[in-house]
Structures are given as structure tokens and as C-alpha cells.
Short mmCIF file of C-alpha atoms in Angstrom, two decimals:
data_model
loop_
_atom_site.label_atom_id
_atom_site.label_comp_id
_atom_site.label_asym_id
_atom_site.label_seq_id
_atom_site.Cartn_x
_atom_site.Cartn_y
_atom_site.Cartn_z
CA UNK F 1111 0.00 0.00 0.00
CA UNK F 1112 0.76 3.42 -0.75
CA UNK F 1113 0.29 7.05 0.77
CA UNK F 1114 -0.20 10.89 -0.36
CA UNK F 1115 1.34 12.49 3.03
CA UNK F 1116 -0.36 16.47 2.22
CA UNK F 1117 0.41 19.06 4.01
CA UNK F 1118 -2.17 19.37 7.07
CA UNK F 1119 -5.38 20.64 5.81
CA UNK F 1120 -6.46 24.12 5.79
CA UNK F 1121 -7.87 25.22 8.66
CA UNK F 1122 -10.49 27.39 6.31
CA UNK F 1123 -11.60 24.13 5.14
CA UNK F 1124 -12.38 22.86 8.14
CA UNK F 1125 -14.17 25.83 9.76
CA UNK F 1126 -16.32 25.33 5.96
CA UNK F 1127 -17.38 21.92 7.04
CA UNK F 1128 -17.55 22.63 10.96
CA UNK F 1129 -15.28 20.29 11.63
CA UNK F 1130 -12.55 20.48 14.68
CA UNK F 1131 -9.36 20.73 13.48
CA UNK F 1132 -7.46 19.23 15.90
CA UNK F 1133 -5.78 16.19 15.67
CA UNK F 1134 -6.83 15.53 12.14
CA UNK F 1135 -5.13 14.24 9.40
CA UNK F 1136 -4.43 14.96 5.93
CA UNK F 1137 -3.15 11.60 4.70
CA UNK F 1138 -4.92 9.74 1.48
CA UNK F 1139 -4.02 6.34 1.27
CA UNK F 1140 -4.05 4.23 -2.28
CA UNK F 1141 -5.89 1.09 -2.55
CA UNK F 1142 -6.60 -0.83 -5.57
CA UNK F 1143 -9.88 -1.94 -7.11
CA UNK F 1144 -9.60 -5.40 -5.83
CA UNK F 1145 -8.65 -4.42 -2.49
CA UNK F 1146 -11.98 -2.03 -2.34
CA UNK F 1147 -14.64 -4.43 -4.00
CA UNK F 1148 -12.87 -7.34 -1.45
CA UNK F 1149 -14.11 -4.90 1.52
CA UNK F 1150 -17.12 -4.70 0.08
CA UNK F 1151 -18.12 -8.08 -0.60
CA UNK F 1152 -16.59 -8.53 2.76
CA UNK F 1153 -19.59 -6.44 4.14
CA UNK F 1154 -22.53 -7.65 2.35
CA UNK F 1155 -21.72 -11.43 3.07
CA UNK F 1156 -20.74 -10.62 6.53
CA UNK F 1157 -24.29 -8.79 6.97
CA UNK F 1158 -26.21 -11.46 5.65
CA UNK F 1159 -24.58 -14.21 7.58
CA UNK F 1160 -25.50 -11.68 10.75
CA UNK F 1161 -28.78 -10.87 9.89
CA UNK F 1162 -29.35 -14.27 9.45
CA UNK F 1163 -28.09 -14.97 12.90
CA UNK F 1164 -30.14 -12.78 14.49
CA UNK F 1165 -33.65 -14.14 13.14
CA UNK F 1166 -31.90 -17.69 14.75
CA UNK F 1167 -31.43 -16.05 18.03
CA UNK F 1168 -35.08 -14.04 17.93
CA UNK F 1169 -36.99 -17.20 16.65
CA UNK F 1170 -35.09 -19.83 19.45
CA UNK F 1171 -36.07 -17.07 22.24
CA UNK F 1172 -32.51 -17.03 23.00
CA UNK F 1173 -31.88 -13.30 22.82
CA UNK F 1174 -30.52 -13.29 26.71
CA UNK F 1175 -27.43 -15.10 25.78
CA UNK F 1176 -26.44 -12.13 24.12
CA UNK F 1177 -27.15 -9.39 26.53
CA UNK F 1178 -30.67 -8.53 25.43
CA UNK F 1179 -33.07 -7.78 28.75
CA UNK F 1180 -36.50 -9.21 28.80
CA UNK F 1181 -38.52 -6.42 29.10
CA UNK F 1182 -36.80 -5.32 25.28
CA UNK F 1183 -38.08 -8.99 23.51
CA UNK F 1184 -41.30 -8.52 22.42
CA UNK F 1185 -40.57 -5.21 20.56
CA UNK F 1186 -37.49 -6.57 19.34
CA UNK F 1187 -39.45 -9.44 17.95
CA UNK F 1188 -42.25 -7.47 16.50
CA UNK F 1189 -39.81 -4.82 14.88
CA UNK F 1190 -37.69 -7.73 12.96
CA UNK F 1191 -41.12 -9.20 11.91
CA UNK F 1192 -41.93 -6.00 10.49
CA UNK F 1193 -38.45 -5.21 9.35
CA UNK F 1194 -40.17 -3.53 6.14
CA UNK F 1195 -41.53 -0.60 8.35
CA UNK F 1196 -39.00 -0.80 10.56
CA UNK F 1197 -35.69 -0.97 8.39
CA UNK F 1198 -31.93 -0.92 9.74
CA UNK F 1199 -30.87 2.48 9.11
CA UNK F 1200 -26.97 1.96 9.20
CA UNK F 1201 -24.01 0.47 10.85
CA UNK F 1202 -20.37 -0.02 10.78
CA UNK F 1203 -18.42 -3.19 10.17
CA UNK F 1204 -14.81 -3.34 11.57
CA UNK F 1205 -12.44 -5.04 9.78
CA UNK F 1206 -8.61 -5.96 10.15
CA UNK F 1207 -6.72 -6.97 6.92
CA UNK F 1208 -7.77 -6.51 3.35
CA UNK F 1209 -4.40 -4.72 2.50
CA UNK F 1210 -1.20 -5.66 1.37
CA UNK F 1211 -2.45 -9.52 0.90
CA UNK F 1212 -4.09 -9.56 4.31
CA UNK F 1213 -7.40 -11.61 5.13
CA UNK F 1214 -10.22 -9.56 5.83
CA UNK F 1215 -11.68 -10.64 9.26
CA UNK F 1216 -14.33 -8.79 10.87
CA UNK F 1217 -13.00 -7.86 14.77
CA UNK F 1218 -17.07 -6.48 15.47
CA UNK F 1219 -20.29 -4.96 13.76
CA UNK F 1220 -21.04 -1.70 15.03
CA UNK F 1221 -24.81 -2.08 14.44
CA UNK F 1222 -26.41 0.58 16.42
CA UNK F 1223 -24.95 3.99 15.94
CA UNK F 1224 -21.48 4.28 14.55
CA UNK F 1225 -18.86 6.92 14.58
CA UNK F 1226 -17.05 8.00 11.84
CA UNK F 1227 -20.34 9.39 9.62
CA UNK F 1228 -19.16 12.51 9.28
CA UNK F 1229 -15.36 11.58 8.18
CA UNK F 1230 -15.95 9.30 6.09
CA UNK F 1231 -18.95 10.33 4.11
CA UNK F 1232 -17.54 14.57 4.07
CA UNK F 1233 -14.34 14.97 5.32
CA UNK F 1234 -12.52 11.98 3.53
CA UNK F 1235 -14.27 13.65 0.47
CA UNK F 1236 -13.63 17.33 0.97
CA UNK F 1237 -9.96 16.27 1.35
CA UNK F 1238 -9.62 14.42 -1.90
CA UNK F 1239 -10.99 17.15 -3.95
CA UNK F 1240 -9.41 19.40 -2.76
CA UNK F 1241 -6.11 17.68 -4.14
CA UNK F 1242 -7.96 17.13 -6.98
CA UNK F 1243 -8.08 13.07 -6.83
CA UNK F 1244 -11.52 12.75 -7.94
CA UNK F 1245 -13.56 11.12 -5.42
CA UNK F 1246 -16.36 11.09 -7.37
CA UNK F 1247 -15.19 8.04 -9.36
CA UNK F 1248 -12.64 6.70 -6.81
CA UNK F 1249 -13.44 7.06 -3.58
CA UNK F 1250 -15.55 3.97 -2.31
CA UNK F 1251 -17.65 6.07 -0.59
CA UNK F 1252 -21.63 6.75 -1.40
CA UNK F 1253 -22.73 6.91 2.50
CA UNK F 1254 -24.42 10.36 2.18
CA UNK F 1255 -26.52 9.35 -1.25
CA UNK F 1256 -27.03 5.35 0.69
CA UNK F 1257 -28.62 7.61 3.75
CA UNK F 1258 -30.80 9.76 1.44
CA UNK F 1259 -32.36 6.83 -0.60
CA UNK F 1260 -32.63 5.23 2.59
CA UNK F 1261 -35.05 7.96 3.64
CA UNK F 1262 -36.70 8.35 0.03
CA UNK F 1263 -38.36 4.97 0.97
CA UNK F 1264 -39.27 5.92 4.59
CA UNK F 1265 -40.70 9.31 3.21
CA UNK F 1266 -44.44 7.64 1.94
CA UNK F 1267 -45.28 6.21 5.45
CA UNK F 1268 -43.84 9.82 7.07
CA UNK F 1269 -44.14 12.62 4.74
CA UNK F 1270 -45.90 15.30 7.21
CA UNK F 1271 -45.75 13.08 10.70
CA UNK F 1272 -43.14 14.85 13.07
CA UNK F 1273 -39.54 13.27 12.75
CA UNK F 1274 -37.29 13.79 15.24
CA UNK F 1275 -33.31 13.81 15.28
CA UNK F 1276 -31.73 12.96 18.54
CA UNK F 1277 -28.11 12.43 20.35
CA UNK F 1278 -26.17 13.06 23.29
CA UNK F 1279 -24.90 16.39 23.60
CA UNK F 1280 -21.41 15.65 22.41
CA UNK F 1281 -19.55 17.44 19.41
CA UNK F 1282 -18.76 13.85 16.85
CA UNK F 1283 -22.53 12.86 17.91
CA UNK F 1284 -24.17 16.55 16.54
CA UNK F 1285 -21.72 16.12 13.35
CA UNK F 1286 -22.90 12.43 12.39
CA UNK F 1287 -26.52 13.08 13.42
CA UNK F 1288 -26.66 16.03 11.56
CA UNK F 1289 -24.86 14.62 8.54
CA UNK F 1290 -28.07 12.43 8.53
CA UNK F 1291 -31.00 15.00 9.16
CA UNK F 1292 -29.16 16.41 5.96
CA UNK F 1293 -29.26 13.39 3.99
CA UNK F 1294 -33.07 13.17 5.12
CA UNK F 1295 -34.13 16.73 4.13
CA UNK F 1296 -32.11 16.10 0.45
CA UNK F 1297 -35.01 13.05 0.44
CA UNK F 1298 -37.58 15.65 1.41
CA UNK F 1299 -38.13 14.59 5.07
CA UNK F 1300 -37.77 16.95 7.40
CA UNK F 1301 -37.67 17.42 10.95
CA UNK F 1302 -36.46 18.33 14.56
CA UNK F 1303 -33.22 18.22 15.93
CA UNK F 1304 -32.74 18.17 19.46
CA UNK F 1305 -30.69 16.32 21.82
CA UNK F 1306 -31.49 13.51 24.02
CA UNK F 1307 -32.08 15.46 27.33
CA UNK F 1308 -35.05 17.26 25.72
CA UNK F 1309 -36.94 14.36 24.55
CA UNK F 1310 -39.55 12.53 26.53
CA UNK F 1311 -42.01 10.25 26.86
CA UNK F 1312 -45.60 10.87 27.76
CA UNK F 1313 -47.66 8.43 28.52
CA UNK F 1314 -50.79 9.35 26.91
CA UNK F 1315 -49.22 11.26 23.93
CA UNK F 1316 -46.04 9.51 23.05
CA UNK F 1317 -43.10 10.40 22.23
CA UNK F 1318 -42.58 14.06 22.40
CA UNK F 1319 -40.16 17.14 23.40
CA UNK F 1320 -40.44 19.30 26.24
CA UNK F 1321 -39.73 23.06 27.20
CA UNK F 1322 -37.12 24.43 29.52
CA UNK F 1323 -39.50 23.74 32.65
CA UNK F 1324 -39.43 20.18 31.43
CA UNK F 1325 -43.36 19.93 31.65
CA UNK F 1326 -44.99 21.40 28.46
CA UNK F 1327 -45.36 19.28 25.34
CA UNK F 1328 -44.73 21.11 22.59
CA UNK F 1329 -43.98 18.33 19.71
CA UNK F 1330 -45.35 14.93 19.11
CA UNK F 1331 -43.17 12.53 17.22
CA UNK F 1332 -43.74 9.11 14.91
CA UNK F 1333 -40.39 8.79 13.43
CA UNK F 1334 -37.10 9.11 15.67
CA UNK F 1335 -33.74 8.77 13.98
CA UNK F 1336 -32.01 8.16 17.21
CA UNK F 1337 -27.82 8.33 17.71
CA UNK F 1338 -28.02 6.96 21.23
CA UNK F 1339 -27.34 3.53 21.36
CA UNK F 1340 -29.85 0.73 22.77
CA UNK F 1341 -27.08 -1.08 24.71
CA UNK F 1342 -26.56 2.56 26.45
CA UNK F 1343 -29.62 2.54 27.26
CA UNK F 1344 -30.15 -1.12 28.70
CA UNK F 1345 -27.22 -0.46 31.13
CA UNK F 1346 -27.60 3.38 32.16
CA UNK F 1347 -30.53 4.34 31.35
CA UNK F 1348 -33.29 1.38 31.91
CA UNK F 1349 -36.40 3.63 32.74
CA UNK F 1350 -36.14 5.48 29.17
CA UNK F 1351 -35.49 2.27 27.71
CA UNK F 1352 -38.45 0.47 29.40
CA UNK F 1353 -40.81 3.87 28.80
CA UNK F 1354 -39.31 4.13 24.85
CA UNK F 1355 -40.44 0.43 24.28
CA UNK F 1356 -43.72 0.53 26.08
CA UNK F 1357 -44.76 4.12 23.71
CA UNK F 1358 -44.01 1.36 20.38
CA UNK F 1359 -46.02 -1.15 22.10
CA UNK F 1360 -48.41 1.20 22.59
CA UNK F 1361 -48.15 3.40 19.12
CA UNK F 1362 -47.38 0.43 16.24
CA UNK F 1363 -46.54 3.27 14.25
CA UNK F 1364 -43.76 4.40 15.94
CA UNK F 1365 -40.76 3.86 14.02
CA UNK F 1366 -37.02 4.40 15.90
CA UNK F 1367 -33.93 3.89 13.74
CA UNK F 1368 -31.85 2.23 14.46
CA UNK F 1369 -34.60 -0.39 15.13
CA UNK F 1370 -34.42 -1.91 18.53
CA UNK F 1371 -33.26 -5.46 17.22
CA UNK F 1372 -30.25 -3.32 16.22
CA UNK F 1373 -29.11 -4.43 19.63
CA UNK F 1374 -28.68 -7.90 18.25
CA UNK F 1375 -26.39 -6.98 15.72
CA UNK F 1376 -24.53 -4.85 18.09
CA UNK F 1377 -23.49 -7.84 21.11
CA UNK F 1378 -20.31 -8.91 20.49
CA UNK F 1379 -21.99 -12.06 21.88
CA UNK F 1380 -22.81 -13.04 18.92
CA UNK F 1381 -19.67 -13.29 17.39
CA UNK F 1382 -18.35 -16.89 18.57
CA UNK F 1383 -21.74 -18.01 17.15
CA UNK F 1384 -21.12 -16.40 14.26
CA UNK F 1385 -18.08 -18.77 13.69
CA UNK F 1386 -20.08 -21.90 14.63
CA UNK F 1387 -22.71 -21.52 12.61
CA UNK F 1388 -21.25 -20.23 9.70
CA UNK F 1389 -18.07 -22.39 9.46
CA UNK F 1390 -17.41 -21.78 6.05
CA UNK F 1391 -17.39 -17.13 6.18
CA UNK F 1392 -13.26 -17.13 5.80
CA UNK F 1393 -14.41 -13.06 7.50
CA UNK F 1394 -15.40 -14.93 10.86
CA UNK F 1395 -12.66 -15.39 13.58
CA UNK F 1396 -13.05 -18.17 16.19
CA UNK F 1397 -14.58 -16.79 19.52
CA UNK F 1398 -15.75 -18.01 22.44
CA UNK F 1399 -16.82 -16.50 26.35
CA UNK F 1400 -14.32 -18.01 27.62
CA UNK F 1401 -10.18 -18.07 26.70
CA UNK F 1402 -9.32 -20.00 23.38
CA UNK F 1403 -6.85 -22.77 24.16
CA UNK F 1404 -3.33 -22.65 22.45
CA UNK F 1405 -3.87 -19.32 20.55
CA UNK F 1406 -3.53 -15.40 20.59
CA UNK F 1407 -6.54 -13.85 20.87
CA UNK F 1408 -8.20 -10.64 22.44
CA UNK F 1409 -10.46 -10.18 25.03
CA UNK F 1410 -13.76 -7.48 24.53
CA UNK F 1411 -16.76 -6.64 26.68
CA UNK F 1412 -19.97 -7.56 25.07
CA UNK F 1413 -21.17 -3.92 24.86
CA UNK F 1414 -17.95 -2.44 24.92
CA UNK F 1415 -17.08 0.87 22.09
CA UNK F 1416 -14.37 3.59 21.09
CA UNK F 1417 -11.66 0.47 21.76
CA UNK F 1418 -12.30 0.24 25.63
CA UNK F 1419 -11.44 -2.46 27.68
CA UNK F 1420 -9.98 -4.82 25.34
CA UNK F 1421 -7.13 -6.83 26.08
CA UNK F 1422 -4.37 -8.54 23.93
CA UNK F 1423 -3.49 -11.74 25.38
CA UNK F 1424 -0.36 -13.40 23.67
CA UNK F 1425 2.50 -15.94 24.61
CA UNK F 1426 0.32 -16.86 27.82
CA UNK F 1427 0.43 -12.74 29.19
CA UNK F 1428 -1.09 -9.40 28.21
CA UNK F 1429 0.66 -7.62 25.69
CA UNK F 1430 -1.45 -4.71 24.92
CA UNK F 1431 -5.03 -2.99 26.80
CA UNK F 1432 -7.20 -0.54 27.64
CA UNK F 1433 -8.95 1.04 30.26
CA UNK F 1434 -12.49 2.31 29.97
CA UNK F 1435 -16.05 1.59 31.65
CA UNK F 1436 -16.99 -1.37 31.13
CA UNK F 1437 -15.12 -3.71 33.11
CA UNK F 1438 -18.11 -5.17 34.73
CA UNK F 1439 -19.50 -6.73 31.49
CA UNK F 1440 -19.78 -10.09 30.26
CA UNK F 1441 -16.67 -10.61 27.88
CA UNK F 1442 -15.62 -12.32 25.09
CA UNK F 1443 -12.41 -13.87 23.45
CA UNK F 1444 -11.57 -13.46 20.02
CA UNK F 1445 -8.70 -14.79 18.15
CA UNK F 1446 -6.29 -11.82 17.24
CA UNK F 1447 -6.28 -10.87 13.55
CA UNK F 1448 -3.56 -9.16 11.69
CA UNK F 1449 -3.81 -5.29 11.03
CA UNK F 1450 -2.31 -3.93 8.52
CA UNK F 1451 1.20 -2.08 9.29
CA UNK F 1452 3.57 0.36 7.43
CA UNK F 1453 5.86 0.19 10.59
CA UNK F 1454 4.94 2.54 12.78
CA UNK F 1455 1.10 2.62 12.19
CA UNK F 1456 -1.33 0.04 12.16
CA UNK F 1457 -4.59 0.18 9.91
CA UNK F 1458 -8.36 -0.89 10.30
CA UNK F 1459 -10.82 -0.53 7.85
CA UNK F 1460 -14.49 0.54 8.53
CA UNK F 1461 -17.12 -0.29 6.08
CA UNK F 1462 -20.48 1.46 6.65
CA UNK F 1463 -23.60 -0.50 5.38
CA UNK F 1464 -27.04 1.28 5.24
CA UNK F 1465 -30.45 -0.59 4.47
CA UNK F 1466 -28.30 -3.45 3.99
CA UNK F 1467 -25.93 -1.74 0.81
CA UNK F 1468 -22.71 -1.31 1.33
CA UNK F 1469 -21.67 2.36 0.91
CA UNK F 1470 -18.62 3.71 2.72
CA UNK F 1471 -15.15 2.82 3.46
CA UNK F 1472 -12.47 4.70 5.56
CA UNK F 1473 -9.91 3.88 7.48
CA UNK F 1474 -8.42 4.59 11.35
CA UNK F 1475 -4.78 4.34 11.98
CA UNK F 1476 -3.02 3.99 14.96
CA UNK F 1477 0.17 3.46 16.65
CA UNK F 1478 -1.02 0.29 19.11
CA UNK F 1479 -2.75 -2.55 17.68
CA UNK F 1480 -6.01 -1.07 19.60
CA UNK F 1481 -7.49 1.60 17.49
CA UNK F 1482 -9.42 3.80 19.18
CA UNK F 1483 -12.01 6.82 18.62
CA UNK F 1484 -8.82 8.79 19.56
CA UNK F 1485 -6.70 7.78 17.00
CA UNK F 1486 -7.07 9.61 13.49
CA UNK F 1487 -9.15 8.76 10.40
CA UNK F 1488 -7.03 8.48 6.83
CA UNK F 1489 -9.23 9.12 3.63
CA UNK F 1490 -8.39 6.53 1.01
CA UNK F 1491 -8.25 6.72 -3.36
CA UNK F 1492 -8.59 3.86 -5.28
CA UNK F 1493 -5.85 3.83 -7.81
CA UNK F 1494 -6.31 4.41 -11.38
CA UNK F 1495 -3.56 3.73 -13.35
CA UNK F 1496 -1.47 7.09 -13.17
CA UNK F 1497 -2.29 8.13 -9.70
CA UNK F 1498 1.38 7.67 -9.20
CA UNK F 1499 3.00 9.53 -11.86
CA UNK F 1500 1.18 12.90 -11.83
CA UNK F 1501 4.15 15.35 -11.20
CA UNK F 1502 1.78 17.46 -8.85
CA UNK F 1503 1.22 14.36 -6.26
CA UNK F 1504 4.56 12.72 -7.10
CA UNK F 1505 6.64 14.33 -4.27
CA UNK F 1506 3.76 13.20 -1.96
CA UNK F 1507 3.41 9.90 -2.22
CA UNK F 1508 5.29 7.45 0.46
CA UNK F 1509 5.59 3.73 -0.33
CA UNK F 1510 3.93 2.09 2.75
CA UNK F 1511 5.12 -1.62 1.86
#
């Protein structure tokens, strides 16, 4: 693999997306064709094999092995029954490998609400046209246009209802949930944007936002596009989970995306089934809940996310971890997988799949084998032919192999 090492970005570029600046960085990598359609493929095989998982786990009633509560089943059935009305809006897969001859493994599926909208479907972009590489027609990356088709086909059932757009109030949360509510209003469906501490639930009128006394209803909501994951939910915030579950058992219509059986997806729990039951998906590492006998392999909490509490475990001793909060989950072990590695940085690929199409690829880099929501995205090119040899890019480029 190769690399365009630019200059940093100019900061007027990044106050013209509203984008922080620090931290960021500027590098494009090359791939080639086959390198981008093998992440791809990757992704839609890797979905199907989980989606067909899932409707195992949700028919066989065995949705507590993986994390699920209880009082979360029956929507999570109905929802997946209905998966028509209730579509899976988007998630993330990780992947190690897939460069420089590398098997493509997937290390987790970030089902719920991923990071790394806003990079990879503007930034990544912005930053390859402005050196002129054409992203257009070679950049594997069509999140933005995935999103908006994704709510051309939800616009029918919602055209006029109120739609609401939700997060924490946190500054990478307000960029990817706003990079959606965009892609929604370029479909025609608009809505509200608020975050998560000023929605609520009323019993008798749904779901619904509040004033600054926190008692007067002013909007009533049948759609919520909702960046605050279930899992989050589940373990700190059980009484809006319980009351957000109850208003869809109450309101069929209510429609929440990501859709609660998103949470399946999400557990890493399902992962060491994933290898059992689909033996033959060369993307599947072996897994288990407890240690693997005789191998490397990595320990990750079931709910775990930004690259928290996970553990490398090599040569009988820890060679590499973590801190974070979530300690006091249920864990699982994972045999290690091979990142990609120009010597002093290691790569992992992210491939974004919405309504089940896979539209968007970027890549983290780090300097530990852990990659984190700390460590910096890399925009990527797919080559084409004499990417190499343009004089203007030619005192850029770094060979990586």
C-alpha cells in the first residue's frame, strides 16, 4: 500500500465543514480496485450471515445469551417481523486486513450507531478534492446518497408526521446526526433536531419534546432517527429504555432507527456463534466466552465501544489494553487478527452498510494494535492507473510496503 502524506489541511476548510481541526489528518491512502470491492463483498456477506443470525437467536427465544433484557423482547421481535416498516438504518463493520495480501476478518459490527459518519462520508471527500483526486469516481464512498435513498423509501409512510433527530450532547454525535437529518431533508423529510435530554415520553401522547420547565409538550413525534445507542440505554438508562419500548407497544406506528433489534447486531456475543454456525465465512474469527486454548486472541466486553477495555493476550500474558467503563460486562475472546502495518502505524478498515448496501469505506490508523475513537481517520483513493505519476502528487506519495 501506498500514501499521499499532504500538508495538514487548511484550517479554512475545516471551519467550511464545521469540523474540529485538531488532531486531524491529511493523509490519502491508495488502494486498488480489488482491495476495495474485497471490503465490500466482505460487508454484504458478513451482513447477511449476521442478519441471518439474528432471526436464529429471535426465533429460538434465546436473545438473553447475548445481553438482550426481557422487558426489550417482544418489541425486538415485532420490529424484525416487520423489518419492512421498521428498516436498519446503518451500521459499521470493523475489519482488520484486506491490505497488502491480508485476510479480511471482521474484529465487530457496530450495528447501532457508529462513529465516523461525518469523516468518512464529508471529510474523507472534501480532502480528496481538494487535491484534486476525484472522489467522485474513486473514492468507495456513497454513505451520504445510501442515507438519502434510505429515507426516500421511509418518506411515503412519514411525509408530514413529526420526525425527530436525537443524540447526546457531544460534538462527533451533533456532526454524524446532523450529517443524517441532511441526507433526510435532500429526500424531502424533514424534521427536529434536538438532543437527548429534551426528549420525553408521555404516557398518553407519546413520544414528544419538552420546554425548559421540562413539563410542556410542545412536539409529538412518529419517526425518531435516534444516535443513542440501545445497549446505552439497557445499562444506564433502563427507565427510558423500558418507557421508549412501552410508547411502540403502545403506538405500532412508531418507528425508531436504528430499530431496537439493532441491539442484536450490536453484542459482540454473537460473534463466537457467528463462527459456529457459519463455518465456512473465511471473515469470521473463532470466539468463544471463555479463553481459546493454544492461541492469541483478544479479550472485549460484550457492549464495549471507542476500543475500551480490550485486552491482547499473547504468549500466555497481556501484551497490549485498555482502560475504559466497562469492566463489569460479560466478555468475550476473540482470536487476534492481523492489522495492517507500514511500521509505525497500524490500519483498520471501517465499512459502513445502510439498508443493507454497502456504501462507505475509511480507514483509522493507529500506533497500538487497539485503534481507538482517539486515534485519526485516513481518507483513502482507489488507484487508477497514473495516480502515481502525476508530477503534482509525485513528491507526496510514500511507499507504505
Amino acid at each position: 500500500m501506498d500514501l499521499f502524506r499532504f500538508p495538514p489541511f487548511p484550517d479554512s476548510l475545516y471551519d467550511a465543514l464545521g469540523y474540529p481541526k485538531e488532531g486531524k489528518c491529511s493523509d490519502i491512502l491508495i488502494i486498488s480496485r480489488e482491495e476495495a470491492d474485497a471490503y465490500y463483498a466482505a460487508a454484504e456477506r458478513c451482513f447477511r450471515d449476521v442478519d441471518s443470525a439474528a432471526e436464529y437467536f429471535i426465533g429460538s427465544r434465546r436473545l438473553d445469551e447475548l445481553g438482550i433484557p426481557d422487558y426489550a423482547v417482544p418489541v425486538i421481535e415485532r420490529t424484525y417481523r416487520e423489518y419492512m416498516r421498521h428498516p436498519h438504518m446503518l451500521g459499521r463493520f470493523d475489519f482488520a486486513g484486506g491490505l497488502d495480501g491480508l485476510p479480511i476478518k471482521l474484529l465487530e459490527f457496530n450495528a447501532d450507531t457508529p462513529f465516523s459518519i461525518f469523516e468518512v462520508s464529508s471529510l474523507q471527500y472534501a480532502l480528496a478534492k481538494h487535491h484534486e483526486l476525484d472522489p467522485d469516481h474513486f473514492q468507495y464512498n456513497s454513505l451520504f446518497e445510501q442515507l438519502r435513498d434510505f429515507f426516500l423509501d421511509l418518506l411515503p409512510a412519514h411525509a408530514g408526521r413529526g420526525v425527530l433527530f436525537t443524540n447526546a450532547a457531544d460534538g462527533e454525535d451533533d456532526l454524524n446526526t446532523l450529517i443524517i437529518k441532511d441526507a433526510a431533508e435532500h429526500a424531502g423529510l424533514t424534521g427536529t433536531y434536538l438532543h437527548w435530554t429534551d426528549v420525553c415520553i408521555d404516557r398518553e401522547r407519546g413520544l414528544c419534546s419538552v420546554d425548559k420547565s421540562g413539563t410542556y409538550i410542545e412536539k409529538i413525534f412518529h419517526l425518531m432517527i435516534k444516535m443513542v445507542p440501545w445497549d446505552l440505554l439497557f445499562l444506564e438508562d433502563e427507565h427510558m429504555a423500558r418507557e421508549l419500548l412501552r410508547s411502540m407497544e403502545r403506538d405500532p406506528g412508531l418507528v425508531v432507527c436504528n430499530p431496537p433489534y439493532a441491539a442484536v447486531y450490536q453484542s459482540k456475543a454473537l460473534l463466537p456463534f457467528l463462527r459456529r454456525i457459519f463455518p465456512l465465512n473465511p471473515h469470521f474469527l473463532p470466539a468463544d466466552t471463555a479463553p481459546l486454548p493454544g492461541v492469541d486472541q483478544v479479550s472485549k466486553p460484550i457492549w464495549g465501544r471507542e476500543g475500551r477495555n480490550i485486552t491482547f493476550w499473547e504468549n500466555g500474558g497481556t501484551t497490549a489494553a485498555t482502560d475504559g467503563f466497562y469492566a463489569q460486562q460479560p466478555f468475550i475472546y476473540q482470536q487476534k487478527a492481523e492489522l495492517a502495518c507500514d511500521g509505525t502505524h497500524y490500519y483498520q478498515a471501517g465499512v459502513f452498510i445502510s439498508a443493507e448496501v454497502p456504501c462507505g469505506l475509511g480507514f483509522r490508523r493507529g500506533t497500538s494494535r487497539i485503534i481507538t475513537t482517539d486515534d485519526a481517520m485516513v481518507g483513502h483513493i482507489v488507484d487508477h492507473g497514473d495516480i502515481r505519476n502525476r508530477p503534482a502528487l509525485r513528491r507526496y506519495l510514500i511507499s507504505l510496503n
